[in-house]
Amino acid sequence: MPEVSLAGFVEARPERARAVSEELAVRAFPTLDALLDEVDALTVVVPTPAHFEVAMAAVRRGKHLLIEKPLTETLAQADQLLDAAYHAGVVVQTGHVERFNRAIRAALPFVDAPRFIESDRLAPFNPRGSDVAVVLDLMIHDIDLVRTLVGERVVGVSAVGVPVLTPSPDIANARLTFESGVVANITASRVSRERMRKLRIFQQSGYLSLDLGSGNGEFYRLRTDVDVAALALEPQGIEAFVERIPLEAPEGQPLQLEFEAFARAASGTGPVVVSGDDGREALAVAVEIVREIERTLPVLRRGEARARA
């Protein structure tokens, strides 16, 4: 990114800071205040419970922010942070990097009033992010995506989840209902043997199948020359009434595209693609999902106790 120079970073563990500094030839600052003296903008990639403290320190110094998801640990923190950022005149972008995924960028021109969305995000266990429930660790990506695709407010949430390796839910499923009746079914797991990130979008004009892992997708669109009466007479292959359209978008590493968008927003030469408000709304839905899981967990545990007895 020729328009940006990397001033350095702060890492709380001295040994790790030394290793990264030597490996990447980047300056390790001893404190956050020392780093803030040298920068116009900051990316916040600390553990979620520390997001608010670090981000507020930067806002008070008038620094633009790219904050990894979730925006903060609580909604109250998000509201306080965004209010402070507004009054300080600084940009806040949320790190929902999947918005920059090639499959999503390719699919958006074909998305037309979805009626049902199904999302699956499975990953092997990684201690990083395990300080929060899988909903805030992984599922929040898909919450942001379905909100973007539908373009409406979530009005209903039902969810279940179970802890497996941590005290918080490690596997979760949520059913979101939007204002117009659109439904999204989202599953996230961080105890899977393999990685999978897939999204399926059903709408009147057809069906989109997206593989976020590979960045590829296909649109199965209803043909305009279909004889519906003939279809009813005998079974026919799907190609008789559906055309397959490969989804294509320019190549681009999502993380780099995210950083480039942030640099444009911070310099005033482009919009904020994923705003702090977007991050706040995704967090609000995630918090509601966690609450619903916590409400149902005692019921599940009583059932497990009866089964063991």
CSV table of C-alpha atoms in Angstrom, one decimal:
chain,number,residue,atom,x,y,z
A,1,MET,CA,0.0,0.0,0.0
A,2,PRO,CA,2.2,2.9,-1.3
A,3,GLU,CA,-0.1,5.5,0.2
A,4,VAL,CA,0.4,4.2,3.7
A,5,SER,CA,3.5,3.8,5.9
A,6,LEU,CA,3.5,1.3,8.8
A,7,ALA,CA,4.7,3.1,11.9
A,8,GLY,CA,4.8,0.0,14.1
A,9,PHE,CA,2.9,-2.0,16.6
A,10,VAL,CA,2.3,-2.6,20.3
A,11,GLU,CA,2.5,-6.1,21.8
A,12,ALA,CA,2.1,-6.7,25.5
A,13,ARG,CA,4.5,-9.7,25.6
A,14,PRO,CA,8.1,-8.5,25.3
A,15,GLU,CA,9.4,-11.7,23.8
A,16,ARG,CA,6.7,-11.8,21.1
A,17,ALA,CA,7.2,-8.1,20.3
A,18,ARG,CA,10.9,-8.7,19.9
A,19,ALA,CA,10.4,-11.7,17.6
A,20,VAL,CA,7.9,-9.9,15.3
A,21,SER,CA,10.0,-6.7,15.2
A,22,GLU,CA,13.0,-8.7,14.1
A,23,GLU,CA,11.2,-10.9,11.6
A,24,LEU,CA,9.3,-8.1,9.9
A,25,ALA,CA,11.7,-5.2,10.4
A,26,VAL,CA,9.0,-3.2,12.1
A,27,ARG,CA,9.3,-1.0,15.1
A,28,ALA,CA,7.8,-2.3,18.4
A,29,PHE,CA,6.5,0.5,20.5
A,30,PRO,CA,6.7,0.1,24.3
A,31,THR,CA,3.2,1.6,25.0
A,32,LEU,CA,0.0,2.4,23.2
A,33,ASP,CA,0.5,6.1,23.9
A,34,ALA,CA,3.9,6.0,22.3
A,35,LEU,CA,2.4,4.4,19.2
A,36,LEU,CA,-0.4,7.0,19.1
A,37,ASP,CA,2.2,9.7,19.0
A,38,GLU,CA,3.3,8.5,15.6
A,39,VAL,CA,0.2,7.5,13.7
A,40,ASP,CA,-2.9,8.9,12.0
A,41,ALA,CA,-4.8,5.7,12.1
A,42,LEU,CA,-4.8,2.4,14.0
A,43,THR,CA,-5.9,-1.2,13.6
A,44,VAL,CA,-7.2,-2.7,16.8
A,45,VAL,CA,-6.5,-6.5,16.8
A,46,VAL,CA,-6.2,-7.1,20.6
A,47,PRO,CA,-8.5,-9.7,22.3
A,48,THR,CA,-12.2,-8.6,22.3
A,49,PRO,CA,-12.3,-7.6,26.0
A,50,ALA,CA,-9.6,-5.0,25.4
A,51,HIS,CA,-11.2,-3.5,22.2
A,52,PHE,CA,-13.0,-0.7,24.1
A,53,GLU,CA,-10.1,0.5,26.2
A,54,VAL,CA,-7.7,0.6,23.2
A,55,ALA,CA,-10.2,2.2,20.8
A,56,MET,CA,-11.2,4.9,23.3
A,57,ALA,CA,-7.6,5.8,23.9
A,58,ALA,CA,-7.2,6.3,20.1
A,59,VAL,CA,-10.4,8.2,19.7
A,60,ARG,CA,-9.3,10.6,22.5
A,61,ARG,CA,-6.2,11.3,20.4
A,62,GLY,CA,-8.2,11.8,17.2
A,63,LYS,CA,-7.0,8.7,15.5
A,64,HIS,CA,-9.0,6.8,12.8
A,65,LEU,CA,-9.8,3.2,13.7
A,66,LEU,CA,-10.2,-0.2,12.0
A,67,ILE,CA,-11.5,-2.4,14.8
A,68,GLU,CA,-11.6,-6.2,14.4
A,69,LYS,CA,-14.9,-7.9,15.0
A,70,PRO,CA,-16.8,-7.8,17.3
A,71,LEU,CA,-16.6,-4.1,17.6
A,72,THR,CA,-16.6,-4.2,21.4
A,73,GLU,CA,-17.5,-6.7,24.1
A,74,THR,CA,-20.9,-5.0,25.0
A,75,LEU,CA,-23.5,-2.8,23.3
A,76,ALA,CA,-23.0,-0.2,26.0
A,77,GLN,CA,-19.3,0.0,25.1
A,78,ALA,CA,-20.2,0.2,21.3
A,79,ASP,CA,-22.6,3.1,21.9
A,80,GLN,CA,-20.1,5.0,24.0
A,81,LEU,CA,-17.3,4.4,21.5
A,82,LEU,CA,-19.3,5.4,18.5
A,83,ASP,CA,-20.6,8.5,20.2
A,84,ALA,CA,-17.1,9.6,21.1
A,85,ALA,CA,-15.8,8.9,17.6
A,86,TYR,CA,-18.6,11.0,16.1
A,87,HIS,CA,-17.8,14.0,18.3
A,88,ALA,CA,-14.1,13.6,17.6
A,89,GLY,CA,-14.7,13.4,13.9
A,90,VAL,CA,-12.8,10.1,13.4
A,91,VAL,CA,-13.6,7.2,11.1
A,92,VAL,CA,-14.5,3.9,12.7
A,93,GLN,CA,-14.5,0.8,10.4
A,94,THR,CA,-15.4,-2.7,11.6
A,95,GLY,CA,-13.3,-5.6,10.5
A,96,HIS,CA,-15.9,-7.7,8.9
A,97,VAL,CA,-13.5,-8.9,6.3
A,98,GLU,CA,-15.9,-11.3,4.6
A,99,ARG,CA,-17.6,-8.3,3.0
A,100,PHE,CA,-14.4,-8.2,0.8
A,101,ASN,CA,-14.5,-11.9,-0.1
A,102,ARG,CA,-14.4,-12.5,-3.8
A,103,ALA,CA,-17.5,-14.7,-3.7
A,104,ILE,CA,-19.5,-12.0,-1.9
A,105,ARG,CA,-18.3,-9.3,-4.3
A,106,ALA,CA,-19.3,-11.4,-7.3
A,107,ALA,CA,-22.7,-12.3,-5.9
A,108,LEU,CA,-24.0,-8.9,-4.9
A,109,PRO,CA,-25.1,-7.8,-8.4
A,110,PHE,CA,-27.3,-10.9,-8.6
A,111,VAL,CA,-28.9,-10.7,-5.1
A,112,ASP,CA,-32.5,-9.6,-5.5
A,113,ALA,CA,-34.9,-9.8,-2.6
A,114,PRO,CA,-33.7,-13.0,-0.9
A,115,ARG,CA,-36.3,-15.1,0.9
A,116,PHE,CA,-34.2,-17.6,2.7
A,117,ILE,CA,-30.4,-17.7,3.5
A,118,GLU,CA,-28.5,-20.6,4.9
A,119,SER,CA,-24.9,-20.2,6.2
A,120,ASP,CA,-22.4,-22.7,7.6
A,121,ARG,CA,-19.1,-21.7,9.1
A,122,LEU,CA,-17.1,-24.6,10.6
A,123,ALA,CA,-13.5,-24.5,11.8
A,124,PRO,CA,-11.0,-26.5,13.9
A,125,PHE,CA,-10.5,-25.2,17.4
A,126,ASN,CA,-8.1,-22.2,17.8
A,127,PRO,CA,-7.4,-20.7,21.2
A,128,ARG,CA,-7.4,-17.3,19.7
A,129,GLY,CA,-11.0,-16.0,20.0
A,130,SER,CA,-12.0,-18.6,22.5
A,131,ASP,CA,-12.3,-15.9,25.2
A,132,VAL,CA,-15.8,-15.3,23.8
A,133,ALA,CA,-18.7,-17.5,22.5
A,134,VAL,CA,-18.5,-18.9,19.0
A,135,VAL,CA,-21.3,-16.5,18.1
A,136,LEU,CA,-19.0,-13.5,18.7
A,137,ASP,CA,-15.9,-15.3,17.5
A,138,LEU,CA,-17.1,-16.7,14.1
A,139,MET,CA,-20.9,-16.4,13.6
A,140,ILE,CA,-20.8,-12.6,13.8
A,141,HIS,CA,-19.2,-12.6,10.3
A,142,ASP,CA,-22.3,-14.3,8.9
A,143,ILE,CA,-24.6,-12.1,10.9
A,144,ASP,CA,-23.1,-9.1,9.1
A,145,LEU,CA,-23.3,-10.8,5.7
A,146,VAL,CA,-27.0,-11.8,6.0
A,147,ARG,CA,-27.8,-8.3,7.2
A,148,THR,CA,-26.0,-6.8,4.2
A,149,LEU,CA,-27.7,-9.2,1.8
A,150,VAL,CA,-31.2,-8.7,3.1
A,151,GLY,CA,-30.9,-5.0,3.9
A,152,GLU,CA,-33.5,-5.1,6.7
A,153,ARG,CA,-33.7,-5.1,10.5
A,154,VAL,CA,-33.7,-8.4,12.4
A,155,VAL,CA,-37.0,-8.7,14.4
A,156,GLY,CA,-36.8,-12.3,15.6
A,157,VAL,CA,-34.1,-14.6,17.0
A,158,SER,CA,-34.2,-18.2,18.1
A,159,ALA,CA,-30.9,-20.1,18.8
A,160,VAL,CA,-29.3,-23.1,20.5
A,161,GLY,CA,-25.7,-23.8,21.3
A,162,VAL,CA,-23.5,-25.9,23.5
A,163,PRO,CA,-20.0,-25.6,25.0
A,164,VAL,CA,-17.6,-28.4,24.1
A,165,LEU,CA,-14.0,-27.2,24.8
A,166,THR,CA,-14.6,-23.9,26.5
A,167,PRO,CA,-17.1,-22.6,29.1
A,168,SER,CA,-18.8,-20.7,26.3
A,169,PRO,CA,-20.9,-22.2,23.4
A,170,ASP,CA,-18.5,-23.6,20.8
A,171,ILE,CA,-21.2,-24.8,18.4
A,172,ALA,CA,-24.3,-22.6,17.7
A,173,ASN,CA,-27.3,-22.4,15.4
A,174,ALA,CA,-29.4,-19.3,15.0
A,175,ARG,CA,-32.6,-18.6,13.1
A,176,LEU,CA,-33.0,-14.9,12.2
A,177,THR,CA,-36.3,-13.4,11.0
A,178,PHE,CA,-36.3,-10.0,9.2
A,179,GLU,CA,-39.0,-7.4,8.9
A,180,SER,CA,-40.4,-8.7,5.6
A,181,GLY,CA,-40.4,-12.3,6.8
A,182,VAL,CA,-37.0,-13.3,5.3
A,183,VAL,CA,-35.4,-16.1,7.3
A,184,ALA,CA,-31.7,-16.8,7.7
A,185,ASN,CA,-30.4,-20.0,9.3
A,186,ILE,CA,-26.8,-19.7,10.5
A,187,THR,CA,-24.6,-22.4,11.9
A,188,ALA,CA,-21.1,-21.9,13.4
A,189,SER,CA,-18.7,-24.3,15.0
A,190,ARG,CA,-15.1,-24.0,16.2
A,191,VAL,CA,-14.7,-27.7,17.0
A,192,SER,CA,-14.9,-29.1,13.5
A,193,ARG,CA,-12.3,-31.4,11.9
A,194,GLU,CA,-12.4,-29.4,8.6
A,195,ARG,CA,-12.9,-25.8,7.6
A,196,MET,CA,-16.1,-24.9,5.7
A,197,ARG,CA,-17.5,-21.4,4.9
A,198,LYS,CA,-20.6,-21.7,2.6
A,199,LEU,CA,-23.5,-19.4,2.0
A,200,ARG,CA,-26.7,-20.3,0.1
A,201,ILE,CA,-29.2,-17.6,-1.0
A,202,PHE,CA,-32.7,-18.5,-2.2
A,203,GLN,CA,-34.8,-15.9,-4.1
A,204,GLN,CA,-37.6,-15.8,-6.6
A,205,SER,CA,-35.2,-15.5,-9.6
A,206,GLY,CA,-33.0,-18.5,-8.5
A,207,TYR,CA,-30.4,-19.8,-6.1
A,208,LEU,CA,-26.9,-18.6,-5.3
A,209,SER,CA,-24.3,-21.0,-3.9
A,210,LEU,CA,-21.2,-19.3,-2.5
A,211,ASP,CA,-18.0,-21.0,-1.2
A,212,LEU,CA,-16.3,-18.3,0.9
A,213,GLY,CA,-13.3,-20.5,1.5
A,214,SER,CA,-12.4,-20.6,-2.2
A,215,GLY,CA,-13.9,-17.3,-3.2
A,216,ASN,CA,-16.1,-18.9,-5.9
A,217,GLY,CA,-19.8,-19.1,-6.5
A,218,GLU,CA,-22.6,-20.0,-8.9
A,219,PHE,CA,-26.0,-18.6,-9.7
A,220,TYR,CA,-28.6,-21.1,-10.7
A,221,ARG,CA,-31.2,-18.9,-12.5
A,222,LEU,CA,-34.6,-19.9,-13.7
A,223,ARG,CA,-34.7,-20.0,-17.5
A,224,THR,CA,-37.0,-17.5,-19.2
A,225,ASP,CA,-38.0,-20.0,-22.0
A,226,VAL,CA,-39.3,-22.7,-19.7
A,227,ASP,CA,-42.6,-24.4,-20.6
A,228,VAL,CA,-44.1,-24.9,-17.2
A,229,ALA,CA,-46.8,-27.2,-18.5
A,230,ALA,CA,-44.2,-29.5,-20.1
A,231,LEU,CA,-42.3,-29.6,-16.9
A,232,ALA,CA,-45.4,-31.0,-15.2
A,233,LEU,CA,-45.8,-33.9,-17.6
A,234,GLU,CA,-42.6,-35.8,-16.7
A,235,PRO,CA,-39.4,-35.6,-14.6
A,236,GLN,CA,-36.7,-33.6,-16.3
A,237,GLY,CA,-33.1,-32.7,-15.5
A,238,ILE,CA,-32.4,-29.4,-13.7
A,239,GLU,CA,-30.7,-28.0,-16.8
A,240,ALA,CA,-34.2,-28.0,-18.5
A,241,PHE,CA,-35.4,-25.1,-16.4
A,242,VAL,CA,-32.2,-23.6,-14.8
A,243,GLU,CA,-29.2,-22.0,-16.3
A,244,ARG,CA,-25.8,-22.0,-14.4
A,245,ILE,CA,-24.0,-18.7,-14.2
A,246,PRO,CA,-20.4,-18.7,-12.7
A,247,LEU,CA,-20.0,-15.7,-10.4
A,248,GLU,CA,-16.9,-13.6,-11.1
A,249,ALA,CA,-15.2,-10.6,-9.5
A,250,PRO,CA,-11.8,-9.1,-9.7
A,251,GLU,CA,-9.1,-11.0,-7.8
A,252,GLY,CA,-8.1,-9.5,-4.5
A,253,GLN,CA,-6.9,-10.6,-1.1
A,254,PRO,CA,-9.8,-9.7,1.3
A,255,LEU,CA,-7.6,-8.4,4.1
A,256,GLN,CA,-5.7,-6.1,1.7
A,257,LEU,CA,-8.9,-4.9,0.2
A,258,GLU,CA,-10.2,-4.2,3.7
A,259,PHE,CA,-7.1,-2.2,4.6
A,260,GLU,CA,-7.2,-0.3,1.3
A,261,ALA,CA,-10.8,0.7,1.9
A,262,PHE,CA,-9.9,1.8,5.4
A,263,ALA,CA,-7.0,3.9,4.1
A,264,ARG,CA,-9.4,5.6,1.6
A,265,ALA,CA,-12.0,6.3,4.3
A,266,ALA,CA,-9.4,7.6,6.8
A,267,SER,CA,-7.9,10.0,4.2
A,268,GLY,CA,-11.4,11.1,3.1
A,269,THR,CA,-11.1,9.8,-0.5
A,270,GLY,CA,-13.6,7.0,-0.1
A,271,PRO,CA,-16.6,5.8,1.9
A,272,VAL,CA,-16.5,3.7,5.1
A,273,VAL,CA,-17.4,0.3,3.6
A,274,VAL,CA,-18.2,-1.4,6.9
A,275,SER,CA,-19.0,1.3,9.4
A,276,GLY,CA,-18.9,1.3,13.1
A,277,ASP,CA,-22.7,1.3,13.0
A,278,ASP,CA,-22.7,-1.8,10.9
A,279,GLY,CA,-20.4,-3.4,13.6
A,280,ARG,CA,-22.7,-2.3,16.3
A,281,GLU,CA,-25.8,-3.8,14.6
A,282,ALA,CA,-24.1,-7.1,14.0
A,283,LEU,CA,-23.0,-7.1,17.7
A,284,ALA,CA,-26.6,-6.4,18.8
A,285,VAL,CA,-27.9,-9.5,16.9
A,286,ALA,CA,-25.0,-11.6,18.3
A,287,VAL,CA,-25.7,-10.5,21.8
A,288,GLU,CA,-29.4,-11.5,21.4
A,289,ILE,CA,-28.3,-14.9,20.0
A,290,VAL,CA,-26.0,-15.5,23.0
A,291,ARG,CA,-28.9,-14.5,25.4
A,292,GLU,CA,-31.2,-17.0,23.6
A,293,ILE,CA,-28.6,-19.7,23.9
A,294,GLU,CA,-28.1,-19.0,27.6
A,295,ARG,CA,-31.9,-19.2,28.1
A,296,THR,CA,-32.1,-22.6,26.4
A,297,LEU,CA,-28.9,-24.1,27.9
A,298,PRO,CA,-30.4,-25.0,31.4
A,299,VAL,CA,-33.1,-26.9,29.6
A,300,LEU,CA,-30.6,-28.9,27.6
A,301,ARG,CA,-28.5,-29.6,30.7
A,302,ARG,CA,-31.5,-30.9,32.6
A,303,GLY,CA,-32.2,-33.2,29.7
A,304,GLU,CA,-28.6,-34.5,29.7
A,305,ALA,CA,-28.8,-35.1,33.4
A,306,ARG,CA,-32.0,-37.1,33.0
A,307,ALA,CA,-30.4,-39.1,30.2
A,308,ARG,CA,-27.4,-40.0,32.3
A,309,ALA,CA,-29.6,-41.0,35.2
